[in-house]
C-alpha positions as MATLAB code, in Angstrom:
seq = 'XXXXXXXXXXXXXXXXXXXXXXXXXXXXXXXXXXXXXXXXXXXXXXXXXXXXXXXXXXXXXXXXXXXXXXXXXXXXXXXXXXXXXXXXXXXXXXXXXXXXXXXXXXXXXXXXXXXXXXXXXXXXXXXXXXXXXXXXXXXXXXXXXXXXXXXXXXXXXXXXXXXXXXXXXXXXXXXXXXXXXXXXXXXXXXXXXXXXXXXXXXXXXXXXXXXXXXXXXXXXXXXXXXXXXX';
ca = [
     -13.890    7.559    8.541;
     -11.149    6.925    5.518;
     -12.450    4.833    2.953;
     -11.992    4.095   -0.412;
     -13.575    1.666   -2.936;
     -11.944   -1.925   -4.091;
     -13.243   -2.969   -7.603;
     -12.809   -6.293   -8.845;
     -13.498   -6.841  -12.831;
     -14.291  -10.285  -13.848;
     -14.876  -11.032  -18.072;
     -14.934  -14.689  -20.035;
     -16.524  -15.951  -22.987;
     -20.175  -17.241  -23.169;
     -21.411  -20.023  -24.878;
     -24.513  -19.065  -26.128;
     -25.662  -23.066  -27.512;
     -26.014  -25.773  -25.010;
     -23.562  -27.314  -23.326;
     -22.890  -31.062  -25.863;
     -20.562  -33.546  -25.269;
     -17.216  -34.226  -26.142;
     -18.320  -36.109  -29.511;
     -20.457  -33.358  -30.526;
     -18.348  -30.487  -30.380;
     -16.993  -30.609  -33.824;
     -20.074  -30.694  -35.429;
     -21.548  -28.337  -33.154;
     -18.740  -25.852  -32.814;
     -19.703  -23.662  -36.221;
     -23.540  -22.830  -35.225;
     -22.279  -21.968  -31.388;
     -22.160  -18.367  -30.402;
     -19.748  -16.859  -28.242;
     -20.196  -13.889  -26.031;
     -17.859  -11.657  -23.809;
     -19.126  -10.120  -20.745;
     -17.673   -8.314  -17.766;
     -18.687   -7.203  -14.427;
     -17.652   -5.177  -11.644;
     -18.277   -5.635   -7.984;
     -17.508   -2.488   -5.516;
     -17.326   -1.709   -1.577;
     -16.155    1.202    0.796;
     -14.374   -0.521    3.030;
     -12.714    1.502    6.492;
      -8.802    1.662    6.389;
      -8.065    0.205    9.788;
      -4.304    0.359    9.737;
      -2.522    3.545   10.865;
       1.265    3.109    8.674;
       4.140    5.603   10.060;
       7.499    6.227    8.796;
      10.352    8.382   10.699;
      13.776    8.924    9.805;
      17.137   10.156   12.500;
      19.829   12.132   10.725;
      23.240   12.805   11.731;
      26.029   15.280   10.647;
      29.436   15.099   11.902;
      32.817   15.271   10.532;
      33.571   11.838   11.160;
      31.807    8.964    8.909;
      32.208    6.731   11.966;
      30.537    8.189   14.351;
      27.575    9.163   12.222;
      27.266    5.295   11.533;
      27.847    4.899   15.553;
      25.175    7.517   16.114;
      22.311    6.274   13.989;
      23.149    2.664   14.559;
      22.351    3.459   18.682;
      19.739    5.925   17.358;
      17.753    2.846   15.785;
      18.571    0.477   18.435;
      17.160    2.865   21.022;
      13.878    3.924   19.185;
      12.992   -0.199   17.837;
      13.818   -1.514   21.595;
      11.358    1.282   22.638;
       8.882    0.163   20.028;
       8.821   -3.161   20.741;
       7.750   -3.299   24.054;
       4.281   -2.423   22.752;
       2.596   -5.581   20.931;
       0.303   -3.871   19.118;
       2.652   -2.005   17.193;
       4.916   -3.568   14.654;
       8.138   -2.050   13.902;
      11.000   -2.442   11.199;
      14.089   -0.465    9.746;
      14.084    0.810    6.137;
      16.811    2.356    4.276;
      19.993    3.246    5.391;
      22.609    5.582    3.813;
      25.782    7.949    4.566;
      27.111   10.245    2.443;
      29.695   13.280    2.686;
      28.775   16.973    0.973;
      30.062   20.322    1.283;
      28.086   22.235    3.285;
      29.432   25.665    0.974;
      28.853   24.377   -2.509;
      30.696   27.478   -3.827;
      34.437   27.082   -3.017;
      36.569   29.836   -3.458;
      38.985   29.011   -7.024;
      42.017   29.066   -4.699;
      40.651   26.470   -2.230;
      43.237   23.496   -2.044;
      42.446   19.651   -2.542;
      43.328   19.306    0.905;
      41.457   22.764    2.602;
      38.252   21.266    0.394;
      38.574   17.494    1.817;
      38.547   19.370    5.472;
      35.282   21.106    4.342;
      33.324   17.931    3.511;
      30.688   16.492    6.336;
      29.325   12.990    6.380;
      25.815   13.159    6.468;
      23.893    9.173    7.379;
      19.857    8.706    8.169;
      17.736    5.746    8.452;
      14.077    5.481    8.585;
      11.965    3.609   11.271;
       8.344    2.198   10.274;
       5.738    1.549   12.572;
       2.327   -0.311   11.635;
      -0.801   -0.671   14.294;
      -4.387   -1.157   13.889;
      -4.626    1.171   17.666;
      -4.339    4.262   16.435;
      -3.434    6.011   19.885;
      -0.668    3.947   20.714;
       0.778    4.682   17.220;
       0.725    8.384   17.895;
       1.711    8.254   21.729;
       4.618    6.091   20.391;
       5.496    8.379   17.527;
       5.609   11.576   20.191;
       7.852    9.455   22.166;
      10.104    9.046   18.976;
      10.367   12.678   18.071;
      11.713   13.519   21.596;
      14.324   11.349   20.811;
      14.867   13.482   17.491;
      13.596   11.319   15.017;
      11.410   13.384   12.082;
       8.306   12.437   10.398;
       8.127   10.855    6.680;
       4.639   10.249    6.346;
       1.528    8.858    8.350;
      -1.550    7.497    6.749;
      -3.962    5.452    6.896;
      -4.462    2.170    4.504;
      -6.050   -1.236    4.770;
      -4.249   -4.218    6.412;
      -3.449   -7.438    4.171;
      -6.287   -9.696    6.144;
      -9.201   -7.386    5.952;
      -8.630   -6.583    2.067;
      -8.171  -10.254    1.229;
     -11.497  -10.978    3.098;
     -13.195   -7.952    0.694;
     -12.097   -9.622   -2.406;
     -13.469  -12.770   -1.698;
     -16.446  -11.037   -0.981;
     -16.473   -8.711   -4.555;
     -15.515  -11.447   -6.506;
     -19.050  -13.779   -5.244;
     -20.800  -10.224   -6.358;
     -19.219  -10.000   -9.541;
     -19.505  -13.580  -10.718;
     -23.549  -13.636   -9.405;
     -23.921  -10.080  -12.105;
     -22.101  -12.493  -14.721;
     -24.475  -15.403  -14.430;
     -27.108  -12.760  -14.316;
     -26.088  -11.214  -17.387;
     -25.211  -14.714  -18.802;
     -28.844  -16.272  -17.966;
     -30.562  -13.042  -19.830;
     -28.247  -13.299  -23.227;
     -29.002  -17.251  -23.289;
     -32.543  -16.746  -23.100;
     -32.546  -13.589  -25.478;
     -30.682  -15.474  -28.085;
     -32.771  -18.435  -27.920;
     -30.768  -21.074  -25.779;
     -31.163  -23.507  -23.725;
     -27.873  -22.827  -21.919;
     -24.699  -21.909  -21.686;
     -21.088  -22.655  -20.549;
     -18.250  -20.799  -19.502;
     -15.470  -20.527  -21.999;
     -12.967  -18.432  -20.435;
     -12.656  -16.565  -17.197;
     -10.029  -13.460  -16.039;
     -10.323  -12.110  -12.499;
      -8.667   -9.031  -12.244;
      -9.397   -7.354   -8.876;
      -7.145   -4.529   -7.394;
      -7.257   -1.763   -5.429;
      -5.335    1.851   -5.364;
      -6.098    3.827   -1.863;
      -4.804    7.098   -2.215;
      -2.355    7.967   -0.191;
      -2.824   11.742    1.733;
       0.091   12.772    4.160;
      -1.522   14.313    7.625;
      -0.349   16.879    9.702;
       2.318   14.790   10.764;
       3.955   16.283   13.926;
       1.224   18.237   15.188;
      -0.956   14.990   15.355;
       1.246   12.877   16.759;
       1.535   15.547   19.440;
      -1.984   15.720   19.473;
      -3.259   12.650   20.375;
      -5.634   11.361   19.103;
      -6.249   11.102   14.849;
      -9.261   10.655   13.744;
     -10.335    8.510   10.045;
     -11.111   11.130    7.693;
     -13.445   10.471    4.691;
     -11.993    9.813    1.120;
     -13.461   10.856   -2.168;
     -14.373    8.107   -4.430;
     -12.694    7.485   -7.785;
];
């Protein structure tokens, strides 16, 4: 299975004297001690989202009908997508541009015999998102008969199961801080102490790895390959 690791770091200042009251803490504030820790909670957690991203291209002499072309192109391949609910689509970028298709021109070439030369060249991308990894690749050989061409596939995490992770790192994390917390307060001789200052700072980086693109989605099935940890 793909995995990877979400840390979460968590630091703030210790009090190392007793917690006083309001009235007190100018006289006390001098003798108190302050302390920084930090702590780190981490978890392999299984990518469960398959992400896919194809682009159609279109060369013609014309800058109209490559616009015509990809714009029934994309209409074709999302109202394809979207009759399966487990897969969500969406269009990405979108751009036409004209190029010579012999860079080296002869000296003698004309303004007007190099302006017949150029091609308009357009291709937009198509991006496809399902925890079902079989559908995803059924749905992306469908889209390659159609003569769309693979970006990238890979796996990564979907936005509900890695917010549900960090709440769970973060209760890890803060327990190791009031661990750590309890053991200076009673190393140092106090009775208490109180939290000064907290910073949550909890991210994660899966790596992204390309997979054999075509031949998988021709494949059928894809399976979750392990990731190294950091």
């Amino acid at each position: 299975m793909k995995t990877f690791i979400l840390p979460v770091l968590f630091a703030f200042a210790l009090l190392g004297s007793p917690v006083v009251h309001a009235e007190e803490v100018k006289a006390k504030d001098a003798s108190g001690i302050t302390v920084t820790l930090s702590a780190s909670d981490q978890k392999k957690v299984t990518q469960d989202l398959l992400v896919a991203s194809l682009r159609v291209e279109v060369d013609n002499k014309d800058s109209r009908k490559v616009q015509d072309d990809i714009n029934k192109a994309m209409k074709a391949a999302v109202d394809m997508v979207k009759v399966e609910p487990a897969i969500k689509v969406s269009t990405g970028s979108y751009y036409v541009y004209n190029y010579d298709p012999q860079p080296a021109p002869l000296k003698s070439l004309t303004s007007e015999d190099a302006k017949k030369r150029m091609v308009w060249k357009g291709s937009q991308t198509i991006d496809l998102k399902s925890k079902d990894a079989q559908k995803i690749l059924d749905m992306l050989a469908k889209l390659q008969d159609m003569g769309f061409v693979m970006n990238g596939l890979n796996y990564t995490l979907s936005p509900e199961l890695a917010e549900a992770q960090k709440d769970e790192l973060m209760v890890g994390a803060l327990k190791k801080i009031q661990d750590k917390a309890a053991l200076v307060a009673k190393t140092l001789g106090k009775s208490g102490y109180d939290i000064a200052e907290l910073t949550i700072e909890g991210s994660y980086m899966p790596p992204s790895r390309p997979m054999a693109m075509m031949s998988m989605a021709r494949g059928g099935s894809m399976d979750k390959a392990e990731m190294s940890e950091p």
